[in-house]
PDB file of C-alpha atoms in Angstrom:
ATOM      1  CA  MET A   1       0.362   0.212   0.319  1.00 90.00           C
ATOM      2  CA  CYS A   2       1.034   3.314  -1.419  1.00 93.00           C
ATOM      3  CA  MET A   3       2.208   5.668   2.506  1.00 93.00           C
ATOM      4  CA  CYS A   4       0.967   9.100   1.630  1.00 92.00           C
ATOM      5  CA  ALA A   5       2.561  12.213   1.731  1.00 91.00           C
ATOM      6  CA  ALA A   6       1.021  15.128   4.099  1.00 87.00           C
ATOM      7  CA  GLY A   7      -1.778  16.020   2.352  1.00 86.00           C
ATOM      8  CA  TYR A   8      -2.299  13.458  -0.613  1.00 91.00           C
ATOM      9  CA  THR A   9      -4.771  10.787  -0.335  1.00 90.00           C
ATOM     10  CA  GLY A  10      -6.079   7.836  -2.404  1.00 90.00           C
ATOM     11  CA  THR A  11      -4.193   4.900  -3.480  1.00 90.00           C
ATOM     12  CA  THR A  12      -1.667   6.162  -5.339  1.00 92.00           C
ATOM     13  CA  CYS A  13      -1.584   9.061  -3.210  1.00 93.00           C
ATOM     14  CA  GLY A  14      -3.415  10.707  -6.334  1.00 90.00           C
ATOM     15  CA  THR A  15      -5.482  12.728  -4.531  1.00 91.00           C
ATOM     16  CA  GLY A  16      -3.998  16.007  -3.085  1.00 91.00           C
ATOM     17  CA  ALA A  17      -6.086  18.566  -1.170  1.00 92.00           C
ATOM     18  CA  CYS A  18      -7.703  20.784  -4.457  1.00 95.00           C
ATOM     19  CA  ALA A  19      -8.403  20.866  -8.043  1.00 94.00           C
ATOM     20  CA  VAL A  20      -9.883  24.628  -7.767  1.00 96.00           C
ATOM     21  CA  ASP A  21      -9.674  27.415  -5.945  1.00 97.00           C
ATOM     22  CA  SER A  22     -12.619  27.054  -4.818  1.00 96.00           C
ATOM     23  CA  ASP A  23     -11.832  24.260  -2.810  1.00 96.00           C
ATOM     24  CA  CYS A  24      -9.320  25.735  -0.212  1.00 96.00           C
ATOM     25  CA  GLU A  25     -11.117  28.348   1.979  1.00 96.00           C
ATOM     26  CA  TYR A  26     -10.821  31.817   3.522  1.00 95.00           C
ATOM     27  CA  GLY A  27      -9.151  33.227   0.005  1.00 95.00           C
ATOM     28  CA  GLY A  28      -6.481  30.058  -0.585  1.00 97.00           C
ATOM     29  CA  THR A  29      -5.621  29.305  -4.137  1.00 97.00           C
ATOM     30  CA  CYS A  30      -4.757  25.959  -4.958  1.00 97.00           C
ATOM     31  CA  ASP A  31      -1.215  25.219  -7.332  1.00 96.00           C
ATOM     32  CA  LEU A  32      -2.328  23.435  -9.405  1.00 95.00           C
ATOM     33  CA  THR A  33       1.041  21.706  -9.893  1.00 94.00           C
ATOM     34  CA  THR A  34       1.360  20.287  -6.208  1.00 94.00           C
ATOM     35  CA  LEU A  35      -2.540  20.701  -5.214  1.00 95.00           C
ATOM     36  CA  MET A  36      -2.137  21.748  -2.077  1.00 96.00           C
ATOM     37  CA  CYS A  37      -4.159  24.858  -0.655  1.00 96.00           C
ATOM     38  CA  MET A  38      -1.913  28.480  -0.681  1.00 97.00           C
ATOM     39  CA  CYS A  39      -3.449  29.516   2.524  1.00 96.00           C
ATOM     40  CA  ALA A  40      -3.868  33.876   2.717  1.00 95.00           C
ATOM     41  CA  ALA A  41      -1.454  35.176   5.615  1.00 92.00           C
ATOM     42  CA  GLY A  42      -2.552  33.839   8.289  1.00 91.00           C
ATOM     43  CA  TYR A  43      -4.455  31.235   7.812  1.00 95.00           C
ATOM     44  CA  THR A  44      -3.486  26.922   8.463  1.00 94.00           C
ATOM     45  CA  GLY A  45      -4.565  23.688   7.834  1.00 93.00           C
ATOM     46  CA  THR A  46      -4.727  21.016   4.623  1.00 93.00           C
ATOM     47  CA  THR A  47      -7.481  22.980   2.627  1.00 94.00           C
ATOM     48  CA  CYS A  48      -7.038  27.353   4.909  1.00 95.00           C
ATOM     49  CA  GLY A  49      -9.727  25.955   7.337  1.00 94.00           C
ATOM     50  CA  THR A  50      -7.804  27.121  10.467  1.00 95.00           C
ATOM     51  CA  GLY A  51      -7.756  30.308  11.521  1.00 95.00           C
ATOM     52  CA  ALA A  52      -6.218  32.715  14.217  1.00 94.00           C
ATOM     53  CA  CYS A  53      -8.680  31.974  16.229  1.00 96.00           C
ATOM     54  CA  ALA A  54     -12.446  30.556  17.770  1.00 95.00           C
ATOM     55  CA  VAL A  55     -12.904  32.745  20.740  1.00 97.00           C
ATOM     56  CA  ASP A  56     -11.864  36.039  21.843  1.00 97.00           C
ATOM     57  CA  SER A  57      -9.283  34.304  24.665  1.00 97.00           C
ATOM     58  CA  ASP A  58      -6.665  32.969  22.088  1.00 97.00           C
ATOM     59  CA  CYS A  59      -6.583  36.788  20.373  1.00 97.00           C
ATOM     60  CA  GLU A  60      -3.441  39.023  22.730  1.00 97.00           C
ATOM     61  CA  TYR A  61      -3.863  42.161  24.341  1.00 96.00           C
ATOM     62  CA  GLY A  62      -8.126  42.698  24.385  1.00 96.00           C
ATOM     63  CA  GLY A  63      -8.312  41.909  21.105  1.00 97.00           C
ATOM     64  CA  THR A  64     -11.112  40.199  19.940  1.00 98.00           C
ATOM     65  CA  CYS A  65     -12.293  37.449  17.287  1.00 97.00           C
ATOM     66  CA  ASP A  66     -14.276  38.020  13.811  1.00 97.00           C
ATOM     67  CA  LEU A  67     -15.765  34.901  13.715  1.00 96.00           C
ATOM     68  CA  THR A  68     -16.427  35.575   9.860  1.00 95.00           C
ATOM     69  CA  THR A  69     -13.067  35.903   8.689  1.00 95.00           C
ATOM     70  CA  LEU A  70     -11.639  33.640  12.660  1.00 96.00           C
ATOM     71  CA  MET A  71      -8.941  36.473  12.369  1.00 97.00           C
ATOM     72  CA  CYS A  72      -7.925  38.726  15.172  1.00 97.00           C
ATOM     73  CA  MET A  73      -9.178  42.059  15.596  1.00 97.00           C
ATOM     74  CA  CYS A  74      -6.843  44.058  17.308  1.00 97.00           C
ATOM     75  CA  ALA A  75      -6.718  46.426  20.080  1.00 96.00           C
ATOM     76  CA  ALA A  76      -5.029  50.294  19.652  1.00 93.00           C
ATOM     77  CA  GLY A  77      -0.745  50.090  18.960  1.00 92.00           C
ATOM     78  CA  TYR A  78      -1.198  45.628  18.959  1.00 96.00           C
ATOM     79  CA  THR A  79      -0.417  44.000  15.923  1.00 95.00           C
ATOM     80  CA  GLY A  80       0.356  40.730  14.698  1.00 94.00           C
ATOM     81  CA  THR A  81      -1.650  37.595  13.789  1.00 94.00           C
ATOM     82  CA  THR A  82      -2.532  37.119  17.286  1.00 96.00           C
ATOM     83  CA  CYS A  83      -2.449  39.979  18.665  1.00 96.00           C
ATOM     84  CA  GLY A  84       0.562  39.471  20.884  1.00 96.00           C
ATOM     85  CA  THR A  85       2.698  41.757  19.225  1.00 96.00           C
ATOM     86  CA  GLY A  86       3.173  45.598  21.070  1.00 96.00           C
ATOM     87  CA  ALA A  87       4.122  48.700  20.831  1.00 95.00           C
ATOM     88  CA  CYS A  88       7.793  48.031  22.576  1.00 96.00           C
ATOM     89  CA  ALA A  89       9.872  45.432  23.700  1.00 96.00           C
ATOM     90  CA  VAL A  90      12.978  47.734  25.464  1.00 97.00           C
ATOM     91  CA  ASP A  91      12.507  51.169  25.891  1.00 97.00           C
ATOM     92  CA  SER A  92      14.170  52.182  23.109  1.00 97.00           C
ATOM     93  CA  ASP A  93      12.003  51.244  21.135  1.00 97.00           C
ATOM     94  CA  CYS A  94       9.487  54.343  22.287  1.00 96.00           C
ATOM     95  CA  GLU A  95      10.961  58.084  21.072  1.00 95.00           C
ATOM     96  CA  TYR A  96      12.036  61.256  22.861  1.00 93.00           C
ATOM     97  CA  GLY A  97      12.673  59.702  25.621  1.00 94.00           C
ATOM     98  CA  GLY A  98       9.366  57.250  26.770  1.00 96.00           C
ATOM     99  CA  THR A  99       9.148  54.293  28.087  1.00 98.00           C
ATOM    100  CA  CYS A 100       8.680  50.828  27.266  1.00 97.00           C
ATOM    101  CA  ASP A 101       6.332  48.827  29.949  1.00 97.00           C
ATOM    102  CA  LEU A 102       6.558  45.444  29.874  1.00 96.00           C
ATOM    103  CA  THR A 103       3.023  44.082  31.026  1.00 96.00           C
ATOM    104  CA  THR A 104       1.147  45.998  28.470  1.00 96.00           C
ATOM    105  CA  LEU A 105       3.977  46.044  25.959  1.00 97.00           C
ATOM    106  CA  MET A 106       2.659  50.221  25.414  1.00 97.00           C
ATOM    107  CA  CYS A 107       5.251  52.225  25.039  1.00 97.00           C
ATOM    108  CA  MET A 108       4.337  55.788  27.972  1.00 97.00           C
ATOM    109  CA  CYS A 109       5.322  58.468  26.140  1.00 96.00           C
ATOM    110  CA  ALA A 110       6.883  61.650  28.112  1.00 93.00           C
ATOM    111  CA  ALA A 111       4.850  64.500  28.897  1.00 88.00           C
ATOM    112  CA  GLY A 112       3.850  66.182  24.900  1.00 87.00           C
ATOM    113  CA  TYR A 113       4.294  63.423  23.166  1.00 93.00           C
ATOM    114  CA  THR A 114       2.265  61.209  21.675  1.00 93.00           C
ATOM    115  CA  GLY A 115       2.191  58.255  19.602  1.00 93.00           C
ATOM    116  CA  THR A 116       2.276  54.738  19.339  1.00 94.00           C
ATOM    117  CA  THR A 117       5.691  54.438  19.805  1.00 95.00           C
ATOM    118  CA  CYS A 118       5.860  58.490  21.268  1.00 94.00           C
ATOM    119  CA  GLY A 119       7.201  59.739  17.583  1.00 92.00           C
ATOM    120  CA  THR A 120       4.167  62.667  17.043  1.00 90.00           C
ATOM    121  CA  VAL A 121       6.077  65.940  18.451  1.00 92.00           C
ATOM    122  CA  ALA A 122       4.925  69.027  19.452  1.00 92.00           C
ATOM    123  CA  CYS A 123       5.959  70.713  16.870  1.00 94.00           C
ATOM    124  CA  ALA A 124       8.615  71.417  13.782  1.00 93.00           C
ATOM    125  CA  VAL A 125       8.365  75.379  12.955  1.00 96.00           C
ATOM    126  CA  ASP A 126       7.997  78.090  15.269  1.00 97.00           C
ATOM    127  CA  SER A 127       4.454  78.404  13.657  1.00 96.00           C
ATOM    128  CA  ASP A 128       2.778  75.842  14.741  1.00 96.00           C
ATOM    129  CA  CYS A 129       2.906  76.775  18.628  1.00 96.00           C
ATOM    130  CA  GLU A 130      -0.104  79.519  19.456  1.00 96.00           C
ATOM    131  CA  TYR A 131       0.806  83.205  20.558  1.00 96.00           C
ATOM    132  CA  GLY A 132       3.763  83.994  20.106  1.00 96.00           C
ATOM    133  CA  GLY A 133       5.125  80.106  21.440  1.00 97.00           C
ATOM    134  CA  THR A 134       8.310  79.208  19.638  1.00 97.00           C
ATOM    135  CA  CYS A 135       9.636  75.141  18.813  1.00 96.00           C
ATOM    136  CA  ASP A 136      12.486  73.693  20.078  1.00 95.00           C
ATOM    137  CA  LEU A 137      13.801  72.473  17.259  1.00 93.00           C
ATOM    138  CA  THR A 138      15.923  69.423  19.686  1.00 91.00           C
ATOM    139  CA  THR A 139      12.954  68.390  22.573  1.00 90.00           C
ATOM    140  CA  LEU A 140      10.780  69.314  18.706  1.00 93.00           C
ATOM    141  CA  MET A 141       8.261  70.761  21.932  1.00 94.00           C
ATOM    142  CA  CYS A 142       7.033  74.011  21.554  1.00 96.00           C
ATOM    143  CA  MET A 143       8.559  76.705  24.290  1.00 96.00           C
ATOM    144  CA  CYS A 144       5.396  79.182  26.060  1.00 96.00           C
ATOM    145  CA  ALA A 145       5.560  82.463  25.729  1.00 96.00           C
ATOM    146  CA  ALA A 146       4.953  84.650  29.414  1.00 93.00           C
ATOM    147  CA  GLY A 147       1.061  83.337  30.487  1.00 92.00           C
ATOM    148  CA  TYR A 148       0.370  80.577  28.360  1.00 96.00           C
ATOM    149  CA  THR A 149       0.457  77.026  28.614  1.00 95.00           C
ATOM    150  CA  GLY A 150      -0.189  73.473  26.865  1.00 93.00           C
ATOM    151  CA  THR A 151       1.372  71.747  24.063  1.00 91.00           C
ATOM    152  CA  THR A 152       1.172  73.911  21.139  1.00 94.00           C
ATOM    153  CA  CYS A 153       0.816  77.139  23.752  1.00 95.00           C
ATOM    154  CA  GLY A 154      -2.624  77.020  22.835  1.00 95.00           C
ATOM    155  CA  THR A 155      -4.216  77.643  26.669  1.00 95.00           C
ATOM    156  CA  GLY A 156      -4.180  81.223  27.807  1.00 95.00           C
ATOM    157  CA  ALA A 157      -4.918  83.039  31.031  1.00 94.00           C
ATOM    158  CA  CYS A 158      -8.618  83.278  30.381  1.00 96.00           C
ATOM    159  CA  ALA A 159     -11.280  81.652  28.211  1.00 95.00           C
ATOM    160  CA  VAL A 160     -14.045  83.891  30.164  1.00 97.00           C
ATOM    161  CA  ASP A 161     -14.127  86.911  32.205  1.00 97.00           C
ATOM    162  CA  SER A 162     -15.175  84.855  35.626  1.00 97.00           C
ATOM    163  CA  ASP A 163     -11.196  83.309  34.886  1.00 96.00           C
ATOM    164  CA  CYS A 164      -9.808  86.569  36.039  1.00 96.00           C
ATOM    165  CA  GLU A 165      -9.771  87.771  39.807  1.00 96.00           C
ATOM    166  CA  TYR A 166     -11.139  91.229  40.860  1.00 95.00           C
ATOM    167  CA  GLY A 167     -13.235  92.304  38.168  1.00 95.00           C
ATOM    168  CA  GLY A 168     -10.532  91.725  35.253  1.00 96.00           C
ATOM    169  CA  THR A 169     -12.044  90.943  32.272  1.00 97.00           C
ATOM    170  CA  CYS A 170     -10.906  88.268  29.671  1.00 97.00           C
ATOM    171  CA  ASP A 171      -9.419  89.300  26.092  1.00 96.00           C
ATOM    172  CA  LEU A 172     -10.378  86.604  23.965  1.00 95.00           C
ATOM    173  CA  THR A 173      -7.812  87.273  20.962  1.00 95.00           C
ATOM    174  CA  THR A 174      -5.187  87.270  23.771  1.00 94.00           C
ATOM    175  CA  LEU A 175      -6.908  84.765  26.520  1.00 95.00           C
ATOM    176  CA  MET A 176      -5.237  87.299  30.013  1.00 96.00           C
ATOM    177  CA  CYS A 177      -6.295  89.107  31.392  1.00 96.00           C
ATOM    178  CA  MET A 178      -6.817  93.155  31.674  1.00 96.00           C
ATOM    179  CA  CYS A 179      -6.754  93.876  34.911  1.00 96.00           C
ATOM    180  CA  ALA A 180      -8.056  96.471  36.841  1.00 95.00           C
ATOM    181  CA  ALA A 181      -6.585  99.103  38.541  1.00 92.00           C
ATOM    182  CA  GLY A 182      -4.369  98.266  40.810  1.00 91.00           C
ATOM    183  CA  TYR A 183      -4.703  94.305  40.243  1.00 95.00           C
ATOM    184  CA  THR A 184      -1.386  91.945  38.306  1.00 94.00           C
ATOM    185  CA  GLY A 185      -0.779  88.825  37.816  1.00 93.00           C
ATOM    186  CA  THR A 186      -1.486  86.348  35.469  1.00 92.00           C
ATOM    187  CA  THR A 187      -5.290  86.124  36.676  1.00 94.00           C
ATOM    188  CA  CYS A 188      -5.515  89.970  38.027  1.00 95.00           C
ATOM    189  CA  GLY A 189      -4.026  87.388  41.724  1.00 94.00           C
ATOM    190  CA  THR A 190      -2.128  90.024  42.877  1.00 94.00           C
ATOM    191  CA  GLY A 191      -3.629  93.066  44.686  1.00 93.00           C
ATOM    192  CA  ALA A 192      -1.431  95.886  46.141  1.00 91.00           C
ATOM    193  CA  CYS A 193      -1.073  94.185  49.152  1.00 95.00           C
ATOM    194  CA  ALA A 194      -1.025  90.807  51.925  1.00 94.00           C
ATOM    195  CA  VAL A 195      -0.196  92.389  55.109  1.00 95.00           C
ATOM    196  CA  ASP A 196      -1.293  95.108  56.246  1.00 95.00           C
ATOM    197  CA  SER A 197       2.683  96.048  56.837  1.00 95.00           C
ATOM    198  CA  ASP A 198       1.965  96.290  52.363  1.00 93.00           C
ATOM    199  CA  CYS A 199       0.836  99.461  53.062  1.00 94.00           C
ATOM    200  CA  GLU A 200       2.789 103.295  53.956  1.00 94.00           C
ATOM    201  CA  TYR A 201       2.886 105.309  56.169  1.00 93.00           C
ATOM    202  CA  GLY A 202      -0.053 103.262  58.525  1.00 93.00           C
ATOM    203  CA  GLY A 203      -1.846 102.092  56.115  1.00 94.00           C
ATOM    204  CA  THR A 204      -3.828  98.940  56.253  1.00 96.00           C
ATOM    205  CA  CYS A 205      -4.768  95.702  54.038  1.00 95.00           C
ATOM    206  CA  ASP A 206      -8.227  95.128  53.681  1.00 94.00           C
ATOM    207  CA  LEU A 207      -7.985  91.462  52.772  1.00 94.00           C
ATOM    208  CA  THR A 208     -10.895  90.860  50.532  1.00 94.00           C
ATOM    209  CA  THR A 209     -10.015  93.305  47.992  1.00 93.00           C
ATOM    210  CA  LEU A 210      -6.078  92.962  48.698  1.00 94.00           C
ATOM    211  CA  MET A 211      -6.096  96.433  48.470  1.00 94.00           C
ATOM    212  CA  CYS A 212      -4.810  99.243  51.171  1.00 94.00           C
ATOM    213  CA  HIS A 213      -7.209 101.542  53.272  1.00 93.00           C
ATOM    214  CA  CYS A 214      -4.576 103.854  53.207  1.00 94.00           C
ATOM    215  CA  ALA A 215      -4.294 106.998  56.604  1.00 93.00           C
ATOM    216  CA  ALA A 216      -5.500 109.865  56.871  1.00 91.00           C
ATOM    217  CA  GLY A 217      -4.046 112.640  53.939  1.00 89.00           C
ATOM    218  CA  TYR A 218      -2.482 109.656  51.774  1.00 91.00           C
ATOM    219  CA  THR A 219      -3.486 108.952  48.779  1.00 88.00           C
ATOM    220  CA  GLY A 220      -2.104 105.384  46.314  1.00 83.00           C
ATOM    221  CA  THR A 221      -2.074 102.095  46.136  1.00 76.00           C
ATOM    222  CA  THR A 222       1.073 101.919  48.489  1.00 65.00           C
ATOM    223  CA  TRP A 223       2.525 104.577  48.296  1.00 48.00           C
ATOM    224  CA  LEU A 224       2.407 108.661  49.430  1.00 41.00           C
ATOM    225  CA  ASP A 225       0.816 110.474  47.019  1.00 40.00           C
ATOM    226  CA  LYS A 226       2.885 113.146  47.045  1.00 40.00           C
ATOM    227  CA  ARG A 227       2.568 118.013  45.652  1.00 37.00           C
ATOM    228  CA  ARG A 228       5.880 119.907  45.652  1.00 36.00           C
ATOM    229  CA  ILE A 229       5.560 122.789  46.690  1.00 38.00           C
ATOM    230  CA  PHE A 230       7.834 125.526  44.807  1.00 40.00           C
ATOM    231  CA  HIS A 231       8.345 128.849  46.688  1.00 42.00           C
ATOM    232  CA  PRO A 232       9.628 132.016  44.491  1.00 48.00           C
ATOM    233  CA  ASN A 233      13.147 132.220  46.547  1.00 50.00           C
ATOM    234  CA  ARG A 234      14.584 128.967  46.268  1.00 42.00           C
ATOM    235  CA  LYS A 235      15.817 126.766  43.802  1.00 49.00           C
ATOM    236  CA  ASP A 236      15.104 123.821  44.853  1.00 45.00           C
ATOM    237  CA  SER A 237      11.038 122.649  46.412  1.00 42.00           C
ATOM    238  CA  THR A 238      10.185 120.989  49.931  1.00 43.00           C
ATOM    239  CA  VAL A 239       7.530 117.465  49.346  1.00 43.00           C
ATOM    240  CA  VAL A 240       5.375 117.465  51.500  1.00 41.00           C
ATOM    241  CA  PRO A 241       1.401 115.203  51.605  1.00 46.00           C
ATOM    242  CA  GLU A 242      -0.936 116.466  50.567  1.00 44.00           C
ATOM    243  CA  VAL A 243      -3.430 116.983  53.170  1.00 42.00           C
ATOM    244  CA  SER A 244      -7.500 115.481  52.856  1.00 44.00           C
ATOM    245  CA  SER A 245      -9.457 119.156  53.083  1.00 43.00           C
ATOM    246  CA  ASN A 246     -11.663 117.664  55.371  1.00 42.00           C
TER     247      ASN A 246
END
């Protein structure tokens, strides 16, 4: 009796796996020289009937099994027949200082970088950075102008007036706070004083408004409002405090 090679049958081993392409499953084609099925990628078996999976658990890292094609549908960032290939195996697979999480085989990107291997950067030229920011061509990160933050410097101090303290208003063109008189800071949160000693000549600090309440006869944000008295017979002048008419 004839002992047939794998895939062949019949008394004289003359029957192969296929005679026409339709004998091969899942897109396989029939090699008419060998009468063997040439399987599409991911399929195996004499007639290509074995796919990558039969159930979801055959697919790694959260992949799911498509029961029509018997192929694994991989989660984002994973590839391979059974989704077993992640974005990285070692830290050097991740760009710009990213590190490889050996549990998930995913890159953990440094701040400001994105993408499967952390290769997506914030900028390539200055115009990629908003509100006057400039692009650092070594790190490909935006260097933001004062008061702006965010990967591309698109976050200003405010978006609406309520983002600005003590009566400040938001300039919607620059996204910067326009502070009321006597207030400074990115969100106008710095007043004239924080403690009484910030106010001169016996003034006291109002902790609700952060403004100085000046002693009688004194004005100004934190300092003495002065007037200069000129004497007709002297070349110099005398500085005296302006006294209230009351």
